[in-house]
XYZ file of C-alpha atoms in Angstrom:
747
model
C -25.157 38.470 -30.415
C -25.322 36.451 -27.305
C -24.556 38.833 -24.194
C -24.130 37.643 -20.407
C -25.612 40.154 -17.734
C -25.701 39.809 -13.912
C -28.244 41.795 -11.543
C -30.913 41.623 -8.997
C -34.428 40.622 -9.612
C -36.459 44.308 -8.687
C -39.657 43.354 -9.952
C -41.915 40.553 -11.788
C -44.164 42.452 -14.337
C -46.161 39.704 -15.659
C -46.107 35.448 -15.511
C -47.871 32.847 -17.379
C -48.323 30.135 -14.712
C -49.001 27.364 -16.989
C -45.151 27.678 -18.613
C -43.122 30.037 -16.364
C -42.824 32.695 -19.124
C -42.422 36.007 -17.305
C -41.550 39.586 -17.838
C -39.264 40.906 -15.088
C -37.197 44.097 -14.130
C -33.575 43.068 -13.228
C -31.418 45.759 -11.737
C -27.931 45.742 -13.260
C -24.821 47.782 -12.533
C -25.816 50.122 -15.290
C -29.612 50.265 -15.294
C -32.995 48.816 -14.643
C -33.378 46.374 -17.419
C -36.727 44.514 -18.833
C -35.998 41.295 -19.397
C -38.457 38.458 -21.023
C -37.881 34.681 -21.166
C -38.976 31.437 -19.139
C -37.718 31.679 -15.557
C -38.648 28.819 -12.947
C -38.726 29.367 -9.316
C -37.379 32.943 -8.913
C -38.162 35.583 -6.153
C -37.788 39.185 -5.641
C -34.225 39.849 -4.388
C -32.890 36.891 -6.357
C -29.230 37.524 -7.882
C -29.205 36.001 -11.395
C -26.980 35.662 -14.313
C -28.657 35.785 -17.770
C -27.523 34.930 -21.185
C -29.577 36.463 -24.308
C -29.800 39.273 -26.685
C -31.178 42.735 -26.465
C -34.333 43.235 -28.852
C -36.500 46.464 -29.837
C -39.926 45.771 -28.793
C -42.218 47.951 -30.972
C -44.450 49.218 -27.976
C -42.109 48.846 -24.973
C -38.578 49.745 -26.296
C -35.436 47.992 -25.325
C -35.806 44.537 -23.767
C -33.358 41.749 -22.913
C -34.684 38.623 -24.458
C -33.235 35.781 -21.985
C -32.224 32.523 -23.631
C -31.123 31.056 -20.087
C -30.637 32.239 -16.713
C -28.629 31.124 -13.788
C -29.224 32.026 -9.972
C -26.028 33.218 -8.403
C -26.716 33.547 -4.796
C -27.532 30.217 -2.851
C -31.126 30.099 -1.468
C -31.396 27.137 0.730
C -29.726 26.104 3.744
C -29.074 22.778 2.310
C -27.063 24.355 -0.370
C -25.030 26.294 2.650
C -24.323 23.149 4.247
C -23.394 21.251 1.106
C -20.763 24.171 0.451
C -19.177 24.262 3.464
C -18.773 20.451 3.863
C -17.295 20.276 0.321
C -13.820 20.123 1.578
C -12.802 23.650 0.210
C -12.750 25.040 3.529
C -10.354 22.587 5.580
C -11.535 21.944 8.959
C -15.234 21.932 8.208
C -16.543 18.536 7.871
C -20.246 17.534 7.405
C -20.967 17.307 11.012
C -19.575 20.725 11.666
C -21.191 22.405 8.641
C -24.544 21.033 9.886
C -23.809 22.825 13.333
C -23.157 26.015 11.531
C -25.932 26.257 9.430
C -28.451 24.832 11.995
C -26.982 28.137 14.113
C -27.346 30.763 11.510
C -29.553 29.339 9.032
C -29.766 31.529 5.988
C -27.507 33.804 7.393
C -24.344 31.846 7.391
C -22.797 33.300 4.198
C -23.561 36.832 5.470
C -22.076 36.062 8.897
C -18.654 34.352 7.269
C -18.478 37.330 5.176
C -19.030 40.128 7.516
C -18.803 38.881 11.184
C -16.634 35.857 11.125
C -15.705 35.682 14.893
C -19.428 35.026 15.525
C -18.555 31.559 14.098
C -17.171 30.918 17.575
C -20.508 30.501 18.910
C -20.770 27.187 17.385
C -19.302 24.164 19.525
C -16.060 23.109 18.116
C -15.090 26.660 16.516
C -12.584 28.502 18.393
C -11.943 32.553 17.282
C -8.689 31.166 16.044
C -10.583 28.681 13.780
C -13.251 31.040 12.837
C -10.641 33.674 11.537
C -8.865 30.458 9.658
C -12.213 29.803 7.981
C -12.727 33.256 7.046
C -9.307 33.464 5.319
C -9.980 30.395 3.260
C -13.272 31.548 2.454
C -11.999 34.625 0.931
C -8.778 32.836 -0.811
C -10.993 30.800 -2.982
C -13.236 33.427 -4.498
C -13.889 32.060 -7.963
C -14.372 28.629 -7.072
C -16.376 29.483 -3.919
C -18.675 31.324 -6.087
C -19.263 28.333 -8.473
C -19.606 26.150 -5.372
C -22.354 28.488 -4.148
C -23.866 28.804 -7.544
C -24.197 25.299 -8.171
C -25.194 24.250 -4.660
C -28.872 23.820 -5.317
C -28.654 21.597 -8.106
C -28.108 18.570 -6.091
C -24.539 17.902 -7.461
C -21.943 16.450 -5.113
C -18.972 18.665 -4.267
C -16.736 16.137 -6.169
C -18.763 16.708 -9.362
C -18.757 20.362 -8.803
C -15.033 20.306 -8.445
C -14.638 18.385 -11.674
C -16.743 21.072 -13.353
C -14.528 23.566 -12.278
C -11.329 22.088 -13.045
C -12.966 21.685 -16.453
C -13.935 25.297 -17.326
C -12.359 27.352 -14.567
C -13.434 31.163 -14.860
C -15.983 30.165 -17.755
C -17.872 27.686 -15.289
C -20.989 29.780 -14.882
C -20.748 31.092 -18.288
C -20.549 27.673 -19.787
C -23.471 26.270 -17.986
C -25.613 29.099 -18.300
C -24.847 29.139 -22.111
C -25.478 25.550 -22.508
C -25.795 23.000 -19.341
C -25.989 19.952 -21.672
C -22.365 20.407 -22.567
C -22.020 18.933 -18.849
C -23.426 15.610 -20.184
C -20.547 15.576 -22.865
C -17.580 16.882 -20.928
C -18.189 15.469 -17.330
C -18.334 12.220 -16.141
C -20.892 11.556 -13.698
C -23.234 14.079 -15.092
C -25.645 12.206 -17.999
C -28.398 13.864 -20.054
C -31.031 13.504 -17.118
C -28.913 15.659 -14.742
C -28.047 18.086 -17.510
C -31.990 18.260 -18.195
C -32.745 18.842 -14.488
C -30.116 21.916 -14.430
C -31.328 23.183 -17.658
C -34.897 23.445 -16.476
C -33.976 25.016 -13.186
C -32.123 27.873 -15.056
C -34.843 28.629 -17.634
C -33.611 26.515 -20.788
C -36.629 26.224 -22.933
C -38.015 22.488 -23.800
C -37.658 23.000 -27.672
C -34.150 24.634 -27.365
C -31.920 23.065 -29.931
C -29.019 22.317 -27.626
C -31.638 20.242 -25.512
C -32.740 18.366 -28.634
C -29.213 17.686 -29.789
C -28.285 16.428 -26.284
C -31.521 14.417 -26.255
C -30.606 12.841 -29.531
C -27.013 11.876 -28.382
C -28.554 10.545 -25.280
C -31.263 8.394 -27.091
C -28.605 6.689 -29.631
C -26.447 5.830 -26.743
C -28.953 4.358 -24.608
C -30.405 2.422 -27.540
C -26.655 0.957 -28.452
C -25.862 0.524 -24.488
C -29.149 -1.451 -23.707
C -29.239 -3.374 -26.848
C -25.587 -3.871 -27.815
C -26.141 -2.233 -30.945
C -23.503 -0.235 -32.882
C -26.021 1.874 -34.698
C -29.578 3.031 -34.677
C -32.102 3.174 -37.525
C -33.012 6.787 -38.038
C -36.607 6.599 -37.786
C -36.039 4.614 -34.282
C -33.731 7.324 -33.241
C -36.062 10.449 -34.135
C -39.084 8.506 -32.551
C -37.355 7.874 -29.299
C -35.876 11.486 -28.945
C -39.525 12.974 -29.716
C -41.157 10.767 -27.071
C -38.167 11.223 -24.462
C -38.268 15.154 -25.021
C -41.983 15.507 -25.969
C -40.955 17.774 -28.819
C -42.094 17.290 -32.308
C -40.553 15.013 -34.943
C -39.559 18.282 -37.254
C -37.635 19.717 -34.299
C -35.732 16.423 -33.723
C -34.747 16.057 -37.458
C -33.690 19.603 -37.597
C -31.348 19.171 -34.571
C -29.852 15.751 -36.068
C -29.293 17.596 -39.285
C -27.042 19.827 -37.237
C -25.386 16.812 -35.435
C -24.573 15.086 -38.780
C -23.465 18.616 -40.372
C -20.964 18.743 -37.591
C -19.744 15.256 -37.990
C -21.019 14.187 -34.220
C -23.030 11.463 -35.792
C -22.791 9.614 -38.993
C -25.241 8.849 -41.564
C -25.265 5.345 -43.759
C -28.078 3.513 -45.809
C -28.229 -0.109 -45.280
C -30.542 -2.039 -47.409
C -32.173 1.309 -48.288
C -32.758 2.153 -44.504
C -31.174 5.309 -43.100
C -29.097 4.578 -40.061
C -26.992 6.978 -37.327
C -23.840 5.753 -35.766
C -21.963 7.110 -33.058
C -18.652 8.430 -34.540
C -16.486 6.002 -32.494
C -18.679 2.938 -33.056
C -18.438 3.691 -36.950
C -14.716 3.939 -37.199
C -13.971 0.864 -34.908
C -16.381 -1.463 -36.942
C -14.783 0.051 -40.224
C -11.370 -0.598 -38.615
C -11.802 -4.333 -37.497
C -13.287 -4.937 -40.808
C -10.274 -3.606 -42.775
C -7.575 -5.092 -40.532
C -9.064 -8.753 -40.513
C -9.338 -8.685 -44.126
C -5.749 -7.522 -44.489
C -4.363 -10.129 -42.008
C -6.757 -13.007 -43.939
C -4.847 -12.236 -47.201
C -1.849 -13.355 -45.606
C -0.775 -16.687 -45.230
C 2.110 -19.132 -45.047
C 3.275 -21.667 -47.226
C 3.264 -25.157 -45.451
C 6.712 -26.532 -46.798
C 8.850 -23.344 -46.370
C 12.204 -24.156 -46.135
C 11.505 -27.406 -47.349
C 11.468 -28.832 -43.729
C 7.793 -28.576 -42.575
C 6.038 -31.608 -43.324
C 2.282 -31.116 -41.924
C 1.037 -34.718 -41.831
C 4.309 -36.120 -40.153
C 4.639 -33.512 -37.428
C 0.759 -33.819 -36.658
C 1.382 -37.603 -36.464
C 4.449 -37.115 -33.958
C 2.227 -34.240 -31.933
C -0.389 -36.927 -31.495
C 1.806 -39.216 -30.143
C 3.677 -37.063 -28.232
C 0.440 -35.722 -26.535
C -1.101 -39.139 -26.294
C -4.255 -37.998 -28.355
C -6.061 -38.868 -31.493
C -7.552 -36.007 -33.538
C -10.468 -36.400 -35.890
C -10.457 -34.931 -39.449
C -12.354 -31.709 -38.477
C -9.651 -30.928 -35.645
C -6.924 -31.386 -37.992
C -8.338 -29.024 -40.556
C -8.503 -26.727 -37.798
C -4.886 -26.934 -36.945
C -3.794 -26.934 -40.121
C -5.664 -23.642 -41.106
C -4.510 -21.886 -38.103
C -1.036 -22.808 -38.993
C -0.941 -21.589 -42.359
C -3.927 -18.772 -42.618
C -3.558 -15.014 -41.475
C -7.157 -15.357 -39.626
C -8.831 -18.553 -38.649
C -12.154 -18.915 -36.633
C -12.629 -22.066 -34.788
C -16.523 -22.513 -33.554
C -18.229 -25.668 -31.799
C -20.133 -26.304 -28.608
C -18.889 -28.339 -25.074
C -17.392 -31.529 -26.369
C -16.224 -30.955 -29.524
C -12.661 -30.682 -28.725
C -11.715 -27.000 -28.800
C -9.250 -27.529 -26.162
C -7.743 -30.418 -27.409
C -7.087 -28.369 -30.514
C -5.417 -25.220 -28.774
C -3.154 -27.834 -27.041
C -2.215 -29.665 -30.230
C -1.729 -26.037 -32.051
C 0.436 -24.716 -29.345
C 2.681 -27.715 -29.161
C 3.241 -27.529 -33.140
C 3.852 -23.755 -32.959
C 6.446 -24.371 -30.383
C 8.182 -26.913 -32.239
C 8.494 -24.230 -35.286
C 9.884 -22.088 -32.652
C 6.895 -19.738 -33.167
C 5.857 -17.058 -30.245
C 2.221 -17.819 -29.203
C 0.043 -15.623 -26.609
C -3.103 -17.209 -25.278
C -5.931 -14.464 -24.350
C -9.638 -14.501 -23.464
C -11.972 -11.657 -22.716
C -12.409 -12.277 -18.732
C -10.114 -13.619 -15.838
C -12.152 -16.730 -15.040
C -12.022 -17.611 -18.832
C -8.336 -16.792 -18.956
C -7.815 -19.102 -15.971
C -9.779 -21.847 -17.534
C -7.648 -21.778 -20.713
C -4.674 -21.892 -18.430
C -5.658 -24.867 -16.624
C -6.819 -26.749 -19.706
C -3.657 -25.844 -21.845
C -1.281 -25.645 -19.165
C 0.176 -22.628 -20.655
C -0.296 -19.140 -19.675
C -3.173 -17.322 -20.554
C -4.076 -13.623 -19.892
C -7.055 -11.363 -20.020
C -7.250 -9.339 -23.347
C -6.595 -6.137 -21.085
C -3.782 -7.697 -19.226
C -2.207 -8.885 -22.350
C -2.597 -5.416 -24.046
C -1.189 -3.753 -20.904
C -4.129 -1.648 -19.917
C -3.329 1.663 -18.176
C -5.179 4.714 -17.130
C -4.847 8.394 -17.074
C -6.599 11.371 -15.780
C -8.183 13.003 -18.720
C -9.021 16.872 -18.726
C -9.451 17.077 -22.569
C -12.382 17.761 -24.866
C -13.771 14.112 -23.827
C -15.320 13.556 -20.377
C -13.201 14.809 -17.609
C -12.442 11.336 -15.873
C -10.105 8.707 -15.554
C -9.669 7.037 -18.816
C -8.329 3.728 -19.954
C -6.035 3.118 -22.698
C -3.695 0.282 -23.832
C 0.083 0.398 -23.882
C 0.070 -2.273 -26.677
C -1.141 -0.724 -29.805
C -0.167 0.393 -33.326
C 3.010 1.734 -32.422
C 4.009 -0.636 -29.597
C 2.849 -4.278 -31.283
C 2.482 -7.335 -29.554
C 5.809 -9.376 -29.674
C 4.196 -12.547 -31.259
C 3.748 -14.803 -34.319
C 0.227 -16.154 -33.208
C -2.461 -14.798 -30.827
C -5.070 -17.292 -29.877
C -8.294 -15.815 -28.344
C -10.659 -17.853 -26.605
C -14.490 -17.263 -25.652
C -14.636 -14.831 -28.722
C -18.616 -14.512 -28.512
C -18.170 -12.260 -25.231
C -15.650 -10.107 -27.219
C -17.181 -6.788 -28.187
C -16.094 -4.136 -31.078
C -13.934 -2.130 -28.491
C -11.828 -5.202 -27.307
C -11.500 -6.588 -30.924
C -10.517 -2.808 -32.343
C -7.776 -3.098 -29.614
C -6.622 -6.540 -30.361
C -6.186 -6.044 -33.924
C -4.450 -2.383 -33.257
C -1.812 -4.527 -31.285
C -1.016 -7.128 -33.869
C 1.115 -6.715 -36.938
C -0.582 -7.440 -40.336
C 1.529 -10.045 -40.974
C 0.861 -12.016 -37.694
C -1.840 -14.898 -37.323
C -4.970 -14.672 -35.478
C -6.812 -17.832 -34.099
C -10.363 -16.822 -32.882
C -12.026 -19.726 -30.599
C -15.751 -19.309 -29.313
C -19.025 -20.786 -29.334
C -21.341 -19.254 -31.877
C -24.490 -20.414 -29.931
C -23.657 -18.687 -26.941
C -24.689 -15.146 -25.856
C -22.952 -12.377 -27.463
C -21.110 -9.648 -25.788
C -22.631 -7.394 -22.992
C -21.271 -4.359 -25.058
C -21.580 -3.154 -28.388
C -21.305 -5.548 -31.478
C -21.847 -9.069 -32.590
C -18.175 -9.742 -33.335
C -18.022 -13.612 -33.701
C -21.136 -13.760 -35.518
C -20.599 -10.926 -38.013
C -17.075 -12.372 -38.793
C -18.647 -16.088 -39.492
C -21.599 -14.875 -41.567
C -19.231 -12.476 -43.676
C -17.206 -15.673 -45.276
C -14.380 -13.659 -45.770
C -12.138 -15.879 -43.236
C -11.799 -19.273 -42.764
C -14.153 -20.933 -40.328
C -13.946 -24.522 -39.106
C -17.052 -25.503 -37.419
C -16.722 -28.402 -34.979
C -19.685 -30.706 -34.969
C -18.351 -34.157 -33.806
C -18.968 -34.755 -30.035
C -16.396 -37.055 -28.607
C -17.131 -40.261 -26.853
C -16.357 -39.458 -23.160
C -18.543 -35.968 -23.672
C -21.517 -38.468 -24.919
C -21.568 -39.877 -21.412
C -22.347 -36.460 -20.115
C -26.175 -35.247 -20.349
C -25.183 -31.757 -19.872
C -23.340 -31.673 -23.164
C -25.853 -33.898 -25.142
C -28.655 -31.836 -23.898
C -26.874 -28.664 -24.604
C -26.472 -30.163 -28.257
C -30.364 -31.037 -28.337
C -31.254 -27.482 -27.268
C -29.175 -26.140 -30.136
C -30.987 -28.488 -32.497
C -34.473 -27.418 -31.123
C -34.914 -30.639 -29.362
C -36.252 -30.662 -25.638
C -33.612 -31.511 -23.217
C -33.939 -35.005 -21.206
C -33.788 -34.956 -17.347
C -33.983 -37.375 -14.392
C -32.586 -40.184 -16.218
C -30.566 -43.213 -14.358
C -27.008 -41.774 -13.911
C -27.624 -38.409 -15.332
C -25.797 -35.378 -14.477
C -29.115 -33.110 -15.415
C -32.121 -32.613 -13.189
C -35.384 -30.796 -13.149
C -37.493 -30.122 -10.223
C -41.107 -28.786 -10.978
C -42.320 -26.241 -8.940
C -45.148 -23.725 -10.120
C -45.082 -20.834 -7.476
C -42.228 -17.980 -7.235
C -42.130 -18.830 -3.422
C -41.884 -22.568 -4.043
C -39.052 -22.377 -6.513
C -37.034 -20.019 -4.079
C -37.566 -22.622 -1.149
C -36.439 -25.342 -3.174
C -33.605 -23.522 -4.645
C -32.404 -22.644 -1.011
C -32.955 -26.110 0.339
C -30.851 -27.582 -2.468
C -27.847 -25.614 -1.586
C -28.280 -25.920 2.160
C -29.470 -29.562 2.562
C -30.130 -31.898 -0.067
C -26.967 -31.674 -2.062
C -24.346 -31.204 0.599
C -26.023 -34.085 2.364
C -26.082 -36.520 -0.892
C -22.682 -35.435 -1.945
C -20.208 -34.511 1.193
C -17.727 -33.630 -1.055
C -19.486 -30.568 -2.170
C -18.853 -27.283 -0.992
C -22.122 -25.201 -0.602
C -20.401 -21.838 -1.384
C -17.794 -22.911 -3.878
C -19.044 -25.624 -5.551
C -22.648 -24.791 -6.087
C -23.748 -21.408 -8.173
C -27.167 -20.121 -8.841
C -27.684 -18.674 -12.293
C -30.742 -16.469 -12.575
C -31.897 -15.028 -15.819
C -33.130 -11.856 -14.169
C -31.746 -9.367 -11.416
C -34.935 -8.172 -10.051
C -37.920 -9.846 -8.626
C -38.456 -12.749 -6.093
C -36.500 -15.188 -8.493
C -33.953 -12.376 -9.442
C -30.337 -12.287 -8.257
C -30.777 -9.695 -5.534
C -33.658 -11.285 -3.731
C -32.148 -15.078 -4.160
C -28.805 -13.541 -2.755
C -30.385 -12.102 0.366
C -32.389 -15.335 0.652
C -29.093 -17.600 0.277
C -27.293 -15.363 2.677
C -29.672 -15.831 5.304
C -29.444 -19.829 4.732
C -25.725 -20.032 4.470
C -24.579 -17.305 6.835
C -26.639 -16.617 9.638
C -24.081 -15.151 11.696
C -24.380 -11.264 12.429
C -21.318 -10.712 14.531
C -19.159 -8.865 11.817
C -21.164 -7.021 9.162
C -21.212 -3.735 7.105
C -24.035 -2.333 5.108
C -23.130 -0.401 1.816
C -25.839 0.785 -0.813
C -28.370 -1.516 0.898
C -26.130 -4.707 0.485
C -25.229 -6.113 3.991
C -21.962 -7.949 3.836
C -20.736 -10.443 6.392
C -17.713 -12.422 7.263
C -17.987 -15.607 5.548
C -20.074 -14.210 2.413
C -19.408 -15.305 -1.181
C -18.666 -12.217 -3.187
C -17.821 -11.413 -6.639
C -15.568 -8.621 -8.226
C -18.041 -6.863 -10.913
C -15.546 -4.963 -12.903
C -12.005 -5.636 -13.811
C -9.535 -3.482 -11.469
C -6.013 -4.003 -12.756
C -4.617 -2.054 -9.744
C -6.084 -3.533 -6.959
C -3.124 -5.456 -5.100
C -3.126 -8.888 -3.532
C -0.858 -11.043 -1.901
C -0.606 -14.783 -0.840
C 0.898 -15.692 2.490
C 2.054 -19.139 3.854
C 0.228 -20.491 6.878
C 3.172 -19.122 9.119
C 2.380 -15.370 7.613
C 5.635 -15.591 5.175
C 4.597 -13.709 2.010
C 5.046 -16.254 -1.047
C 3.521 -13.756 -3.885
C 2.063 -10.606 -4.542
C 0.911 -8.923 -7.480
C -2.049 -6.736 -9.116
C -5.350 -7.447 -10.430
C -8.751 -8.731 -9.693
C -11.305 -9.287 -12.352
C -14.839 -9.277 -13.338
C -16.331 -12.578 -12.575
C -13.785 -13.654 -9.943
C -15.268 -14.922 -6.881
C -14.009 -14.940 -3.075
C -14.770 -15.291 0.303
C -14.996 -12.417 2.838
C -12.325 -13.336 5.800
C -12.716 -10.044 7.729
C -14.508 -6.796 8.164
C -12.166 -3.867 9.843
C -14.606 -0.935 10.596
C -11.794 0.968 12.367
C -9.693 0.929 9.259
C -13.098 0.976 7.014
C -11.873 -1.977 5.058
C -12.414 -5.796 4.391
C -10.492 -8.756 3.477
C -11.599 -11.145 0.510
C -9.574 -14.148 -0.533
C -9.888 -15.356 -4.096
C -8.905 -18.541 -5.452
C -8.593 -19.804 -1.708
C -5.288 -17.866 -1.469
C -5.141 -14.436 -2.949
C -5.807 -12.062 -0.440
C -7.254 -8.464 -1.109
C -8.129 -5.656 0.814
C -11.081 -3.466 0.026
C -11.535 0.000 1.167
C -15.276 0.448 2.019
C -15.271 3.325 -0.767
C -14.361 0.365 -3.324
C -17.374 -1.931 -2.465
C -19.258 -0.712 -5.595
C -17.007 -3.264 -7.401
C -18.008 -5.961 -4.799
C -21.357 -7.800 -4.823
C -22.858 -10.826 -3.133
C -22.411 -13.956 -5.440
C -24.606 -16.817 -4.009
C -26.674 -16.160 -7.328
C -25.595 -14.318 -10.242
C -27.103 -13.679 -13.562
C -26.679 -15.851 -16.720
C -24.903 -13.182 -18.615
C -22.467 -12.650 -16.001
C -21.389 -16.272 -15.662
C -20.699 -16.568 -19.356
C -16.878 -17.643 -19.724
C -16.969 -19.274 -16.431
C -17.509 -22.894 -15.123
C -19.062 -24.313 -11.923
C -19.356 -27.854 -10.738
C -22.775 -27.530 -9.767
C -25.279 -25.015 -11.183
C -28.796 -24.294 -10.235
C -31.115 -22.543 -12.753
C -34.580 -21.080 -11.425
C -37.006 -20.928 -14.531
C -40.461 -20.110 -13.623
C -42.189 -16.788 -15.354
C -39.197 -15.492 -17.613
C -39.731 -12.282 -19.125
C -40.670 -12.558 -22.837
C -37.310 -10.780 -24.164
C -35.021 -13.519 -22.367
C -37.232 -16.643 -23.445
C -34.324 -17.662 -26.063
C -32.717 -20.812 -26.920
C -29.064 -19.241 -26.454
C -29.784 -18.167 -22.743
C -31.000 -21.692 -21.733
C -27.946 -23.019 -23.882
C -25.462 -20.713 -22.266
C -26.752 -21.445 -18.515
C -26.706 -25.458 -18.989
C -23.007 -25.125 -20.635
C -21.761 -23.464 -17.342
C -22.074 -26.678 -15.376
C -19.130 -29.373 -15.272
C -20.884 -31.805 -13.147
C -24.536 -31.325 -12.605
C -27.095 -28.967 -13.795
C -30.635 -28.407 -11.634
C -33.373 -26.570 -13.161
C -36.216 -25.664 -10.941
C -39.534 -24.428 -12.291
C -41.866 -25.384 -14.995
C -41.307 -27.426 -18.065
C -43.112 -25.022 -20.250
C -40.851 -22.467 -19.647
C -37.992 -24.508 -20.769
C -39.926 -25.771 -23.752
C -40.644 -22.031 -24.773
C -37.183 -21.232 -24.420
C -35.997 -24.010 -26.651
C -38.923 -23.503 -29.330
C -37.591 -19.701 -29.580
C -34.774 -19.808 -31.884
C -35.236 -16.098 -32.369
C -32.184 -14.062 -31.821
C -32.529 -10.857 -30.356
C -31.515 -8.659 -33.406
C -28.558 -6.414 -32.988
C -27.881 -3.593 -35.426
C -24.093 -4.178 -36.175
C -22.226 -2.729 -39.348
C -19.328 -5.017 -39.286
C -20.900 -7.726 -41.577
C -21.371 -4.931 -43.935
C -17.829 -3.588 -43.968
C -16.570 -7.353 -44.406
C -18.808 -7.687 -47.530
C -18.313 -4.454 -48.826
C -14.435 -4.724 -49.038
C -13.200 -6.147 -52.396
C-alpha cells in the first residue's frame, strides 16, 4: 500500500552517482527512517515529502522504498521571489519582491515567519505594511505551502494557482504520486513540463505512469502535427520508445493498460492495428452515422403537385440573368432534393453562381437557408458573392466559453449553444470552403442539424486539407455514399485569366505558363535567398505601385510563403517588409520579439468571438458596434498607447478594435503569411517566394492553393525547377483518418 511520509534528510548513507540512486536517513515525526530510491538534487537538512511503501530488507531490516519524493522547503532565492510576487500577498509586486529577497536572501521566509517587522528595513515597506504582509502570509497557509513547494519547478504563479484550484489540499500528494496527471488536468502543462517535474522529484525513467503519459503525448503530437485521427500501433510504440528511451516491451505494457481503461481505442484497418484518441474515434464515427442518416432522406420534386424543377430553373435563370450549364443544373437539382450533396470544383467553374441560383430557388419555395464558412474571410467572401448573409461556422453555432474545473483540463472551454438539444432553425445549410473543415467542426455542424434537413457541402478537393485533424471533404467524396457533383467546365470569362487556366494546368500535372502578353501570371527568376527576398521587397515597395498606381502596398498585395522560418520564411519576410514599408519608429511596442509600429499591417491569428469592435463616422458618431474578430482578418495599427497599455487596430477599413498588450499573442505582422494561413482568403495581388522549398512541402496542391488566392495577379519569385517539382509531385501527404472506413462500413 502506498504511503506518504514527510521528514528532514539527516544523512546520505550511499549514492550511485550515475543514476542518483541513494540510501538516506530521514527524520520523521515518529523516528529516523532508512529510505531508498532515486533522489535527484537533494541535500542534508532538506525537508521532503515521499510516496512509497515499507519493505523488509533481509540484512538491514525495515526500509521505506521511495517511489517519488517532493522537496517541501524552497531552496533558491528565485523561488522565494516568485512566491512573493505571485499575487498571493497583496501589496508585493515583482519589484518589491526582488528588493526583499536582495535584502534578506535565503532568510527571507524565516524573517517573515519569525521577525516580520524587520521587513520595514526594505525601502517601500512601513512597519504597518510589514505587519499586513505577515497577516496575509499566515492566513493562506495551505496555498502558501503549495506556492513555496512548487516554486523551484519553473511554474508561473498563474499555473500554480490553476494547480491548486484543481487539487486543493491534495495538491502536493497528487503531484508526488503522479506528476503526469498535471499534463492531463492542467491547461498550460504538457508532457515535457510534467516530465521535468517528475525528474526533479525522483520519478524513475521507466515508471509506468511516465510511459503512459509519454504514449498519450506521442499520439497527440502525431495527430496534431500531421492532421491524423489515429496512429498505427507500430509507429506509436516506436515513437514513444524513442521519446522516453525505454524499451518497446515497457511501452506495450503501458499501452495495454491505457487500452484496458479505454483511455485509447484499438481498431484494425487493412490488417494493421491502429490506436485512437477517444474523442477522435467517436467524432468520426458520429460524422459517418449522421451523414448516412441525412443522405437517406430525399424530397420529392413534385410534392404538392406544384413544383416543376425545369420551369422554376428557367425562371431563375431569367430573373438572375444567368445561363447555367448541365453540371450546374445537376448540382442545384440534387441540392434541392438530396439530404446531403457535395459540390466540388476549381476556380472559374461556377460554384458561386450555383449558390446564388440555389438560394434564389429555395427562397421561392419559402424554405429557410443558412450560409456558413470555416473562417471569417471565407464567410465575408461568400456574403459578397451571393449578397446573402454568411456566418463563420463558429458564429452560426453560437460558440460560448466556460471555465472548466472538471476532470478535463482546468481551463476555459469552448462549446456550441446550437447542438442536439438546440437545433439550427433551417431547412437547408450551405457550407463553403469545406476542404478547411476538420472533424471537430463537422461533428458540431451535424449535431446542430436535424436528420431530415438538407446539407450542401461546397469545396475544392484539390486545395490543402484542414489544418486540424481529419480529411473530411476527401473522405466523404471517396466514400461514394453521398451525391457528389464535380464541376469541370471553365467558363468563358474565366478562360481569359491565366491564374485560373494555370491552376487547372497544375491540377492536370502540366507546367504553368508565365509572362505572356496580357497575362496576370508572372515569374521572376532569382537563384539566391538574398536575391529572392530583395526582389519581393522591391516588387511591393516600388515596381508594382509605380506601374499600377491604384494598388495599395499594404491592402492589395499579399506575400504567401510556404514556410515560417528561414530567410524566405514568414518571420524574416515580415521584418524586411516592415522595414521597407513602415520605417517610422516614433510609436512602437515590442511583444515576444515582434516590434509593432503604428501603420503596420497585422493579422488576427485565432477566432476571438468576444473581442469588441465599433464603427464611427468621421465626426465621431457611433454607427455600429459588435463582437468578433476572426482568424485571418487583416487590419492596420492606428495607435499605440503605452500609458493605457493597448493598441488600436482597424479592420476592413472601418472596424476599430482595442487590443490590450496582454492579448497581443493573437496578433501577428501580416505583410507575409503562410499559404496554409491564407486558405479561404483572396487578395488582389499575390507574390510567392519559391526557392529551396522543404521536400515535405513540394506538393502540387500547395502550389495550386497559393496561386488560387490571387484575384488579379500572381507573381512567383525563385527558380523554375521548384515550380516544376511541385507540379510533378502529385503525392498527397497521407493522413491517417477513419471517416472513410466508417462511411463504407455502414450499410
